[in-house]
Amino acid sequence: FDDADLIVGFAIENDTRELSRSGIEGLSGDRCFDVRDLSWAVLGKEQGICVYNVPSLIKCSEECGFDWSDESAHSADADSLATLHLFWVLIRKFAEKYDIRPEGEFLDDGHIRVLLEKLARLKQAEIARLAEENAKGLLYLFKRDGDYRLYSRRDEMDEETMAAKVASGYQLVAMIAVNDRWKGHFELVK
């Protein structure tokens, strides 16, 4: 591990955590790479798969032509071979997709670093987009007997829930679409 420029794995966070507990150092930062991220960027984005919900190593590697027939999934050897196969298939596809190396040119360490940096930026942008999308929603302000209640919802309140509020004596004062439910909730309470 000390001599490795790049440590590659699939769903690597548990592996690196366990290795760190065993006294192995230097397993953080840009030395460790999760092939799951590459699977999302090459396979998942086209299939509408969320960056947080990439399929298993078995499914991803089979999709990239790995043959499990001679191997037993979840053994160290088989999973390592599948991960390595998946890494090389996907890194080449990623390079072609983003025109990082000319067709047929050898993929060297410099190309791989550029690709991994590009992938990190893509993942970071997708996570930011998802956070922004998840923050959007609606604030419902209800009043009953001079008492106000504020509800924050991602989606519009269904008719049954709205009817139950009205039946309980609540009157809808305002329904406000916001880009950030938490900030909107805080500001309205303030």
Coordinates of C-alpha atoms in Angstrom, one line a residue:
F1 CA 0.0 0.0 0.0
D2 CA 2.8 2.4 0.8
D3 CA 4.2 2.2 -2.7
A4 CA 0.9 2.3 -4.5
D5 CA 0.1 5.4 -6.6
L6 CA -3.6 4.4 -6.8
I7 CA -5.6 1.9 -4.7
V8 CA -8.7 0.7 -6.6
G9 CA -11.7 -1.0 -5.1
F10 CA -15.5 -1.2 -5.4
A11 CA -17.5 0.2 -2.5
I12 CA -14.1 0.9 -1.0
E13 CA -15.1 2.9 2.1
N14 CA -15.6 -0.2 4.2
D15 CA -12.3 -1.8 3.0
T16 CA -10.3 1.3 3.7
R17 CA -11.9 1.8 7.2
E18 CA -11.0 -1.8 8.1
L19 CA -7.5 -1.6 6.8
S20 CA -7.0 1.7 8.7
R21 CA -8.1 0.0 11.9
S22 CA -5.5 -2.7 11.2
G23 CA -2.8 0.0 11.1
I24 CA -2.5 0.6 7.4
E25 CA -2.0 4.4 6.8
G26 CA -2.4 6.6 3.8
L27 CA -5.7 5.2 2.6
S28 CA -7.5 8.5 2.2
G29 CA -7.6 11.3 -0.3
D30 CA -6.8 10.9 -4.0
R31 CA -4.8 7.6 -3.5
C32 CA -8.0 5.5 -3.1
F33 CA -10.4 5.3 -5.9
D34 CA -13.9 3.8 -5.9
V35 CA -14.8 2.1 -9.2
R36 CA -18.5 2.5 -8.1
D37 CA -18.1 6.2 -9.0
L38 CA -16.8 5.3 -12.5
S39 CA -19.7 2.9 -12.9
W40 CA -22.1 5.7 -12.2
A41 CA -20.4 8.1 -14.6
V42 CA -20.2 5.6 -17.5
L43 CA -23.2 3.3 -17.0
G44 CA -25.5 4.9 -14.4
K45 CA -26.0 8.4 -15.8
E46 CA -27.2 7.0 -19.1
Q47 CA -29.6 4.6 -17.2
G48 CA -30.8 7.3 -14.8
I49 CA -29.1 5.7 -11.8
C50 CA -28.5 8.0 -8.9
V51 CA -24.9 8.5 -7.8
Y52 CA -25.9 7.2 -4.4
N53 CA -27.5 4.0 -5.7
V54 CA -25.0 2.3 -8.0
P55 CA -25.8 -1.4 -8.6
S56 CA -23.6 -4.2 -7.1
L57 CA -20.1 -5.2 -8.3
I58 CA -21.7 -8.4 -9.8
K59 CA -24.2 -6.5 -11.9
C60 CA -21.8 -3.7 -13.0
S61 CA -19.0 -6.2 -13.9
E62 CA -21.4 -8.5 -15.8
E63 CA -22.7 -5.5 -17.7
C64 CA -19.0 -4.8 -18.8
G65 CA -18.4 -8.4 -19.9
F66 CA -16.8 -10.0 -16.8
D67 CA -17.5 -13.8 -16.7
W68 CA -18.1 -15.1 -13.2
S69 CA -18.4 -18.7 -14.4
D70 CA -14.9 -19.7 -13.2
E71 CA -15.1 -17.5 -10.0
S72 CA -17.1 -17.3 -6.9
A73 CA -18.6 -13.9 -6.3
H74 CA -17.6 -12.4 -2.9
S75 CA -14.3 -14.2 -2.7
A76 CA -11.3 -11.9 -2.4
D77 CA -9.8 -13.2 -5.7
A78 CA -13.0 -13.0 -7.7
D79 CA -14.0 -9.6 -6.5
S80 CA -10.5 -8.3 -7.1
L81 CA -10.5 -9.6 -10.7
A82 CA -14.0 -8.3 -11.3
T83 CA -13.1 -4.9 -9.9
L84 CA -9.9 -4.7 -12.0
H85 CA -11.8 -5.8 -15.1
L86 CA -14.5 -3.2 -14.4
F87 CA -11.9 -0.4 -13.8
W88 CA -10.1 -1.0 -17.1
V89 CA -13.3 -1.3 -19.2
L90 CA -14.9 1.8 -17.6
I91 CA -11.8 4.0 -17.5
R92 CA -11.3 3.5 -21.3
K93 CA -15.0 4.2 -22.0
F94 CA -14.8 7.3 -19.8
A95 CA -11.7 8.4 -21.6
E96 CA -13.4 8.0 -25.0
K97 CA -16.6 9.7 -23.7
Y98 CA -14.7 12.8 -22.6
D99 CA -12.0 12.6 -25.4
I100 CA -9.2 12.5 -22.9
R101 CA -7.0 10.4 -25.1
P102 CA -6.9 9.9 -28.8
E103 CA -8.3 6.6 -30.1
G104 CA -5.8 3.8 -29.7
E105 CA -3.4 5.7 -27.6
F106 CA -2.0 4.0 -24.5
L107 CA -3.8 5.1 -21.3
D108 CA -0.9 6.2 -19.1
D109 CA -0.8 7.4 -15.4
G110 CA -1.2 11.0 -16.6
H111 CA -4.3 10.2 -18.5
I112 CA -5.7 8.3 -15.6
R113 CA -5.1 11.2 -13.2
V114 CA -6.8 13.6 -15.5
L115 CA -9.8 11.2 -15.9
L116 CA -10.1 10.7 -12.1
E117 CA -10.0 14.5 -11.5
K118 CA -12.7 14.9 -14.2
L119 CA -14.8 12.2 -12.6
A120 CA -14.4 13.8 -9.1
R121 CA -15.7 17.1 -10.5
L122 CA -18.6 15.4 -12.2
K123 CA -19.6 13.6 -9.0
Q124 CA -19.2 16.7 -6.9
A125 CA -21.5 18.6 -9.3
E126 CA -24.1 15.8 -9.3
I127 CA -24.1 15.7 -5.5
A128 CA -24.6 19.5 -5.4
R129 CA -27.4 19.2 -7.9
L130 CA -29.1 16.5 -5.9
A131 CA -28.8 18.5 -2.7
E132 CA -30.3 21.6 -4.4
E133 CA -33.1 19.5 -5.9
N134 CA -33.9 17.9 -2.5
A135 CA -34.0 21.2 -0.7
K136 CA -36.8 22.5 -2.9
G137 CA -40.3 22.1 -1.6
L138 CA -43.3 23.8 -0.1
L139 CA -44.1 25.5 3.2
Y140 CA -47.6 25.3 4.5
L141 CA -48.7 27.8 7.2
F142 CA -51.9 26.8 9.0
K143 CA -53.8 28.8 11.7
R144 CA -56.3 27.5 14.3
D145 CA -57.5 29.6 17.3
G146 CA -54.7 32.1 16.9
D147 CA -52.1 29.3 16.9
Y148 CA -49.9 28.9 13.8
R149 CA -48.4 25.6 12.6
L150 CA -45.8 25.5 9.9
Y151 CA -45.2 22.3 7.8
S152 CA -42.3 21.8 5.4
R153 CA -42.9 19.3 2.6
R154 CA -40.9 18.1 -0.3
D155 CA -44.1 17.4 -2.3
E156 CA -47.5 19.0 -2.4
M157 CA -49.7 18.0 0.5
D158 CA -52.3 15.4 -0.8
E159 CA -56.0 16.1 -0.6
E160 CA -56.6 13.6 2.2
T161 CA -54.0 15.3 4.5
M162 CA -55.3 18.7 3.6
A163 CA -58.9 17.6 4.3
A164 CA -57.8 16.2 7.7
K165 CA -56.2 19.5 8.6
V166 CA -59.3 21.5 7.7
A167 CA -61.5 19.0 9.6
S168 CA -59.3 19.6 12.7
G169 CA -60.1 23.3 12.4
Y170 CA -57.0 24.5 10.7
Q171 CA -57.2 27.1 8.0
L172 CA -54.5 27.3 5.3
V173 CA -53.0 30.8 5.6
A174 CA -50.2 30.3 3.0
M175 CA -48.6 27.8 0.8
I176 CA -45.1 28.9 -0.3
A177 CA -42.9 27.2 -2.9
V178 CA -39.2 27.6 -1.8
N179 CA -35.8 26.6 -3.1
D180 CA -34.6 25.6 0.3
R181 CA -37.2 24.2 2.7
W182 CA -35.0 24.4 5.8
K183 CA -33.9 28.0 5.2
G184 CA -37.5 29.0 4.3
H185 CA -38.8 27.3 7.5
F186 CA -36.2 29.1 9.6
E187 CA -36.9 32.5 8.0
L188 CA -40.6 32.2 8.3
V189 CA -40.4 31.1 12.0
K190 CA -38.0 34.0 12.6

